[in-house]
Amino acid sequence: MLLPRSVVEKLIWRMKRLSCMSLPEIFHRVIVLGKNELEKLGFLVVHNPPSPNLELSSVCWFGKSRIVDSTQYCQAADKIMRGVIDVFDLGDCRLGDPLEWNRDPLTGKNAPMVFGKALDYRNEELVGDIKYLWEPSRHLHLVTLAQAYSLTGSKVYLNALRQHLTSWFDQCPYLMGPQWVSSLELAIRLINWYLAWQLIGGHNSDLFEGKNGIVFRDQWTKSIYQHVHFINGYYSKYSSANNHLIGEAAGVFIATTGWPYWPEFSAWQRKSAYILEREILLQNTSDGVNREQAIAYQQFVLDFLLLSKLTADANQFEFSEHLIDRMESMLEFVASVMDVAGKLPMIGDGDDGFVVKLCKGDEGWCPFRSLLATGAVIFNRPEFAVKSQKLDDKSRWLLGDEDEIQFDNFFIKDVRLPIKRDFKEGGYYVLGDNFESKYEVKIIADAGPLGYSNIAAHGHADALSFSMFIGGNEILIDPGTYAYHTHKKWRDYFRGTSAHNTVRVDGQNQSVIGGNFMWLRKAKVEQVIWNTNDEEDTLVARHDGYRRLADPVNHKRTISYIKSLRKIIVIDEINCKSSHEIELFWHFGEKCCLEDQQGHINIRNGGVTLRLAMKNPTNVKHYIVSGDDDIPLGWVSRRFGVKEPASTIMFSEKIYGDTKFLTEFQINFDESCMTDLYSVRDNLI
């Protein structure tokens, strides 16, 4: 009897996943399975937590600033009260009337109300797209309701917050259903509960007035205890210990510090702080690069850490200098790879995931600039302030009115930029010149590892790729992510080698995909040479990803930027003994216009024109592709779940033995088309 295809695929996935585990991890996961069975029987659980001692209060630190436009927050809160929130590409998403917390808003599927740890949340037929289902229950929107209340004092927002929480408690009982699967989801929910709790006045809030108010408060604190207890028993470990573990520890630390109502919270606080101290050093290099090799997760992890630090500072809990220094280095990396217009390359996975959403009505709000604004004040770094340009509302909510004066004072100082050019441990290098001006040339080259730990869950097969920003315009891009748990074809494309500005051999990825969040054989970059001087920046590196082929292939790339000529020269050396199909990809921002001329290609964006020419070999074929579903090729994904056409040039040739490809990009600025968007920045620096 043949097994159903879904069962076979699941078995294959499990075998691949086991191959990425050590014996201790396998033993650990067997123990966890046993624990799950005991919990199903009612052991090791806390259906009735001990009563909280509300006299043990913490310091309220969040939301001291009131220099924000209350209208924007009230409008956002009013929309939420109509049952509408933003969920990724769905935009205005209706949660239903009454609210439906266990329904995937993308597919409409309702997840079964079974024991959470036994639920196969990866099964699209069973739960839909779990990421869309989980997002509303992170409760980021509850903070918006609390912000509107804190700004206006209107109890309609308090009542809406109680309605949302009460319905969530009713529909998501302890340990049951999809909301009791992932410790990370519980942690993010706790963090947003804590921020909302502070904004409404803590345990003395008007929300808890009267008999019904006290019953609701008891229900909320009961769930808080259960959340912390759950995470404390299910921290991510071994090959799963990536950003999830940092987020889980941050959630427990913030909750145990913010709600010190139970004696055991003190021990759980110390444990979570220890995990944060350890993991920030393990998961982030000394030069500030998050080892998941994913820019979006740099932002995600920094939010967890900054929120933990702010909570600790307010409550006289001291983290070590190691943690503080590593956070500052992480912000340095963000500032260094950000171009003059505030853009960053979309390296690695990105899912539009946020720990909090505190800023409303700010068009063009950038989470990275916001981090730099907050970091400028916390670490007293004027460079971060200049890169951020202004203090945004999120920073105001986190810092307070007095810190705005400190931030403004940064702009009267003589600030030296850029911050840093080489990140040897993290694997990134910044080539270019005229930084922080409208003539800026900024090239971010990737000579780093695939990703973090055995599975490298969020890495892309992008070894030796690079992104290019010129005069604030995106020229060469990393096309993004698009999908996670679903759309396998597109999940594999956007993280595959053909979606990056590098070389592919014989139609294969540099590294071998094992699953949606798993890589098997991983390409390693080696022999990195970095030189920079007034005349030229040069990076030389090679990787071993194609040595696995029957006829091993070495790919070595040299990237040189000759400053006086404004010319970029890329030399790709392919070393092999027999024949291979070679493809070289160049992905351009969707605003770029390409013209195929005799012997070269012109690329225009804003006041910038590039002349791309393949000098060697001369008989190579090239194709300009945009929005092709079949190959697939020629796409960019700026938001999770959204993709749109963008031009890609593919050079291809069948080679026989050692071959060298030489590509030149000649940069020209058209003064008549140059924007003056950077004149303010030019005056500041």
XYZ file of C-alpha atoms in Angstrom, residues 12 210 358 388 408 495 571 655:
8
model
C 11.661 12.662 4.253
C -15.172 46.807 40.454
C 4.758 51.737 18.425
C 18.698 58.107 11.645
C 18.847 67.222 19.111
C 16.756 31.952 -1.152
C 36.344 39.052 -12.117
C 32.610 26.201 -20.416
